[in-house]
mmCIF file of C-alpha atoms in Angstrom:
data_model
loop_
_atom_site.group_PDB
_atom_site.id
_atom_site.type_symbol
_atom_site.label_atom_id
_atom_site.label_comp_id
_atom_site.label_asym_id
_atom_site.label_seq_id
_atom_site.Cartn_x
_atom_site.Cartn_y
_atom_site.Cartn_z
ATOM 1 C CA MET A 29 5.767 -1.680 19.765
ATOM 2 C CA ALA A 30 6.334 -3.156 16.326
ATOM 3 C CA THR A 31 8.436 -1.613 13.601
ATOM 4 C CA TYR A 32 7.667 -2.435 9.986
ATOM 5 C CA GLY A 33 10.082 -1.701 7.186
ATOM 6 C CA ARG A 34 12.938 0.696 6.928
ATOM 7 C CA SER A 35 12.636 4.340 6.067
ATOM 8 C CA SER A 36 13.844 5.235 2.615
ATOM 9 C CA SER A 37 13.642 8.979 3.174
ATOM 10 C CA SER A 38 16.796 11.063 3.278
ATOM 11 C CA ASP A 39 17.347 9.746 6.812
ATOM 12 C CA PRO A 40 16.673 5.986 6.744
ATOM 13 C CA THR A 41 16.026 5.851 10.490
ATOM 14 C CA ARG A 42 13.146 8.356 10.450
ATOM 15 C CA MET A 43 9.950 6.725 11.685
ATOM 16 C CA VAL A 44 6.466 7.854 12.704
ATOM 17 C CA THR A 45 4.164 5.939 15.063
ATOM 18 C CA LEU A 46 0.696 4.805 13.972
ATOM 19 C CA LYS A 47 -1.890 3.242 16.286
ATOM 20 C CA THR A 48 -3.993 0.554 14.626
ATOM 21 C CA SER A 49 -7.629 -0.276 15.276
ATOM 22 C CA ASP A 50 -6.558 -3.286 17.378
ATOM 23 C CA GLY A 51 -4.465 -1.049 19.655
ATOM 24 C CA GLU A 52 -0.978 -1.820 18.306
ATOM 25 C CA GLU A 53 1.482 1.071 18.089
ATOM 26 C CA ILE A 54 3.618 0.565 15.016
ATOM 27 C CA LYS A 55 6.575 2.571 13.805
ATOM 28 C CA VAL A 56 6.438 3.124 10.064
ATOM 29 C CA PRO A 57 9.078 4.764 7.847
ATOM 30 C CA VAL A 58 8.313 8.419 7.112
ATOM 31 C CA ALA A 59 8.641 7.742 3.366
ATOM 32 C CA ILE A 60 5.743 5.279 3.591
ATOM 33 C CA ALA A 61 3.649 7.330 6.044
ATOM 34 C CA MET A 62 3.792 10.180 3.523
ATOM 35 C CA LYS A 63 1.817 7.989 1.107
ATOM 36 C CA PHE A 64 -1.126 7.966 3.550
ATOM 37 C CA VAL A 65 -3.105 11.172 2.962
ATOM 38 C CA PRO A 66 -4.768 11.400 6.420
ATOM 39 C CA VAL A 67 -1.392 10.906 8.134
ATOM 40 C CA ARG A 68 0.330 13.420 5.866
ATOM 41 C CA GLU A 69 -2.466 15.974 6.424
ATOM 42 C CA PHE A 70 -2.485 15.374 10.183
ATOM 43 C CA PHE A 71 1.180 16.266 10.415
ATOM 44 C CA MET A 72 0.607 19.151 7.957
ATOM 45 C CA GLY A 73 4.005 18.922 6.312
ATOM 46 C CA ASP A 74 5.840 18.178 9.561
ATOM 47 C CA LEU A 75 6.664 14.573 8.606
ATOM 48 C CA ASP A 76 10.000 15.866 7.338
ATOM 49 C CA ARG A 77 10.754 17.421 10.724
ATOM 50 C CA PRO A 78 12.398 15.403 13.532
ATOM 51 C CA GLU A 79 9.543 16.288 15.927
ATOM 52 C CA ALA A 80 7.215 13.961 13.992
ATOM 53 C CA GLU A 81 9.048 10.967 15.437
ATOM 54 C CA ASN A 82 8.158 12.052 18.975
ATOM 55 C CA ALA A 83 4.537 12.979 18.227
ATOM 56 C CA ALA A 84 1.621 11.063 19.695
ATOM 57 C CA PRO A 85 0.690 8.015 17.587
ATOM 58 C CA PHE A 86 -1.670 8.761 14.712
ATOM 59 C CA PRO A 87 -4.846 6.656 15.144
ATOM 60 C CA LEU A 88 -5.867 4.392 12.265
ATOM 61 C CA SER A 89 -9.442 3.568 13.228
ATOM 62 C CA ASN A 90 -10.089 1.469 10.107
ATOM 63 C CA VAL A 91 -6.790 -0.425 9.809
ATOM 64 C CA ASP A 92 -5.735 -3.407 11.949
ATOM 65 C CA SER A 93 -2.075 -4.266 12.591
ATOM 66 C CA LEU A 94 -1.911 -7.238 10.202
ATOM 67 C CA THR A 95 -3.408 -5.210 7.365
ATOM 68 C CA LEU A 96 -1.017 -2.335 8.099
ATOM 69 C CA ALA A 97 1.908 -4.764 7.934
ATOM 70 C CA GLU A 98 0.778 -5.870 4.450
ATOM 71 C CA ILE A 99 0.299 -2.248 3.361
ATOM 72 C CA VAL A 100 3.765 -1.272 4.594
ATOM 73 C CA PHE A 101 5.300 -4.279 2.815
ATOM 74 C CA PHE A 102 3.495 -3.418 -0.435
ATOM 75 C CA ASN A 103 4.576 0.228 -0.211
ATOM 76 C CA GLN A 104 8.205 -0.729 0.551
ATOM 77 C CA ARG A 105 8.339 -2.811 -2.608
ATOM 78 C CA SER A 106 6.576 -0.069 -4.538
ATOM 79 C CA LEU A 107 9.151 2.494 -3.390
ATOM 80 C CA TYR A 108 11.926 0.083 -4.410
ATOM 81 C CA PHE A 109 10.488 -0.430 -7.910
ATOM 82 C CA ARG A 110 9.741 3.273 -8.364
ATOM 83 C CA SER A 111 13.304 4.209 -7.384
ATOM 84 C CA LYS A 112 14.694 1.648 -9.854
ATOM 85 C CA LEU A 113 12.467 3.025 -12.614
ATOM 86 C CA ARG A 114 13.359 6.633 -11.761
ATOM 87 C CA GLU A 115 17.060 5.749 -11.835
ATOM 88 C CA ILE A 116 16.679 4.159 -15.280
ATOM 89 C CA VAL A 117 14.749 7.125 -16.657
ATOM 90 C CA GLU A 118 17.246 9.650 -15.294
ATOM 91 C CA LYS A 119 20.473 7.853 -16.254
ATOM 92 C CA GLU A 120 19.900 5.871 -19.401
ATOM 93 C CA PRO A 121 19.917 7.137 -22.982
ATOM 94 C CA LEU A 122 16.571 6.905 -24.695
ATOM 95 C CA TRP A 123 17.464 3.879 -26.804
ATOM 96 C CA GLU A 124 18.441 1.869 -23.689
ATOM 97 C CA LEU A 125 15.523 3.135 -21.649
ATOM 98 C CA LEU A 126 13.020 0.631 -22.990
ATOM 99 C CA LEU A 127 15.453 -2.263 -22.696
ATOM 100 C CA LYS A 128 15.890 -1.636 -18.974
ATOM 101 C CA TYR A 129 12.495 -0.117 -18.073
ATOM 102 C CA TRP A 130 10.253 -2.977 -19.202
ATOM 103 C CA PRO A 131 11.998 -5.731 -17.203
ATOM 104 C CA VAL A 132 11.581 -3.676 -14.020
ATOM 105 C CA GLU A 133 7.952 -2.944 -14.902
ATOM 106 C CA LYS A 134 7.413 -6.679 -15.505
ATOM 107 C CA GLU A 135 9.081 -7.513 -12.162
ATOM 108 C CA MET A 136 6.739 -5.049 -10.452
ATOM 109 C CA GLN A 137 3.709 -6.664 -12.115
ATOM 110 C CA GLN A 138 4.891 -10.115 -11.038
ATOM 111 C CA PHE A 139 5.287 -8.872 -7.462
ATOM 112 C CA GLU A 140 1.755 -7.436 -7.475
ATOM 113 C CA ALA A 141 0.325 -10.691 -8.876
ATOM 114 C CA TRP A 142 2.145 -12.671 -6.181
ATOM 115 C CA PHE A 143 1.229 -10.217 -3.404
ATOM 116 C CA PHE A 144 -2.497 -10.082 -4.148
ATOM 117 C CA GLY A 145 -2.702 -13.744 -5.195
ATOM 118 C CA ARG A 146 -1.550 -14.927 -1.762
ATOM 119 C CA GLN A 147 -4.159 -12.880 0.105
ATOM 120 C CA SER A 148 -7.410 -14.367 1.372
ATOM 121 C CA ASP A 149 -10.683 -12.816 0.227
ATOM 122 C CA GLU A 150 -11.117 -11.254 3.676
ATOM 123 C CA THR A 151 -7.640 -9.724 3.529
ATOM 124 C CA ILE A 152 -8.311 -8.302 0.056
ATOM 125 C CA VAL A 153 -11.457 -6.656 1.447
ATOM 126 C CA LYS A 154 -9.436 -5.261 4.368
ATOM 127 C CA LEU A 155 -6.728 -3.983 2.005
ATOM 128 C CA VAL A 156 -9.299 -2.153 -0.127
ATOM 129 C CA LYS A 157 -10.948 -0.677 2.963
ATOM 130 C CA ALA A 158 -7.595 0.415 4.419
ATOM 131 C CA ALA A 159 -6.258 1.781 1.115
ATOM 132 C CA ASP A 160 -9.479 3.755 0.716
ATOM 133 C CA PHE A 161 -9.264 5.091 4.299
ATOM 134 C CA LEU A 162 -5.565 5.971 3.929
ATOM 135 C CA GLU A 163 -6.122 7.327 0.404
ATOM 136 C CA ASN A 164 -3.112 5.247 -0.629
ATOM 137 C CA LYS A 165 -3.733 5.692 -4.364
ATOM 138 C CA GLU A 166 -0.978 3.396 -5.597
ATOM 139 C CA LEU A 167 -2.177 0.489 -3.430
ATOM 140 C CA LEU A 168 -5.812 1.148 -4.320
ATOM 141 C CA ASP A 169 -4.986 1.277 -8.042
ATOM 142 C CA SER A 170 -3.031 -1.968 -7.725
ATOM 143 C CA VAL A 171 -5.508 -3.920 -5.585
ATOM 144 C CA MET A 172 -8.696 -2.986 -7.455
ATOM 145 C CA PRO A 173 -8.153 -5.225 -10.526
ATOM 146 C CA SER A 174 -7.615 -8.235 -8.236
ATOM 147 C CA PHE A 175 -10.545 -7.138 -6.065
ATOM 148 C CA ARG A 176 -12.916 -6.745 -9.038
ATOM 149 C CA LYS A 177 -11.838 -10.075 -10.550
ATOM 150 C CA ARG A 178 -12.132 -11.971 -7.273
ATOM 151 C CA PHE A 179 -15.602 -10.687 -6.483
ATOM 152 C CA GLY A 180 -16.908 -10.697 -10.061
ATOM 153 C CA LEU A 181 -17.403 -6.953 -10.202
ATOM 154 C CA GLY A 182 -16.357 -6.568 -13.835
ATOM 155 C CA ASP A 183 -14.284 -3.738 -15.230
ATOM 156 C CA ASP A 184 -15.693 -0.378 -14.196
ATOM 157 C CA LYS A 185 -13.091 1.871 -15.803
ATOM 158 C CA GLY A 186 -13.868 5.499 -15.147
ATOM 159 C CA VAL A 187 -16.275 4.695 -12.330
ATOM 160 C CA GLY A 188 -15.083 5.657 -8.873
ATOM 161 C CA PHE A 189 -15.311 2.984 -6.201
ATOM 162 C CA VAL A 190 -17.062 4.018 -3.006
ATOM 163 C CA TYR A 191 -16.318 1.770 -0.071
ATOM 164 C CA THR A 192 -19.215 1.675 2.383
ATOM 165 C CA ALA A 193 -20.165 -0.508 5.326
ATOM 166 C CA GLU A 194 -22.864 -2.078 3.133
ATOM 167 C CA VAL A 195 -20.340 -2.982 0.419
ATOM 168 C CA GLU A 196 -18.008 -4.425 3.062
ATOM 169 C CA ALA A 197 -20.785 -6.601 4.514
ATOM 170 C CA ILE A 198 -21.678 -7.942 1.058
ATOM 171 C CA LEU A 199 -18.057 -8.715 0.196
ATOM 172 C CA LEU A 200 -17.340 -10.385 3.530
ATOM 173 C CA ARG A 201 -20.454 -12.564 3.079
ATOM 174 C CA ARG A 202 -19.194 -13.530 -0.398
ATOM 175 C CA ALA A 203 -15.755 -14.286 1.008
ATOM 176 C CA ALA A 204 -17.233 -16.452 3.781
ATOM 177 C CA SER A 205 -19.490 -18.394 1.382
ATOM 178 C CA ALA A 206 -16.632 -18.907 -1.095
ATOM 179 C CA SER A 207 -14.526 -20.454 1.656
ATOM 180 C CA GLY A 208 -17.323 -22.665 2.877
ATOM 181 C CA GLY A 209 -17.665 -20.639 6.070
ATOM 182 C CA ALA A 210 -14.046 -21.179 7.123
ATOM 183 C CA ARG A 211 -12.460 -18.497 9.254
ATOM 184 C CA PHE A 212 -9.595 -16.539 7.732
#
């Protein structure tokens, strides 16, 4: 059983087990699992209770283990940046706020550019599908600009994205033709 990340909840050792579509059971920090709406709703508020660690693995029918590893990594970094920003907002006087806030915001943007830039087209499609399934809003909001740019979808501000099997098939065909048919 794999373990990805460290928990950044009040108890850093608190983990919950997720079972991916390829059969892997993976322990994920509670703080990150709480970002996944279906997982949070399944445990109905019990993620903060110790019993959640001993519960049966939550099945992720639309997320494979490699994609989950990328999602956990992204969310770990996101939690790190958000905690840094929260600390700045809470502790700094207003006049220093902008001086310290923007460099962290810029660092977060650079991380996102690096993170999505290193992904293959197929992995970007999987990330969008998984973020949609998990209702991981922060990941979905972050991946969509890269997704739209990569697949020439334009800027559809205000238009909700609906991920369907038909859309996935089209995007995977585009990804395969862009790579000259190479496997990812």
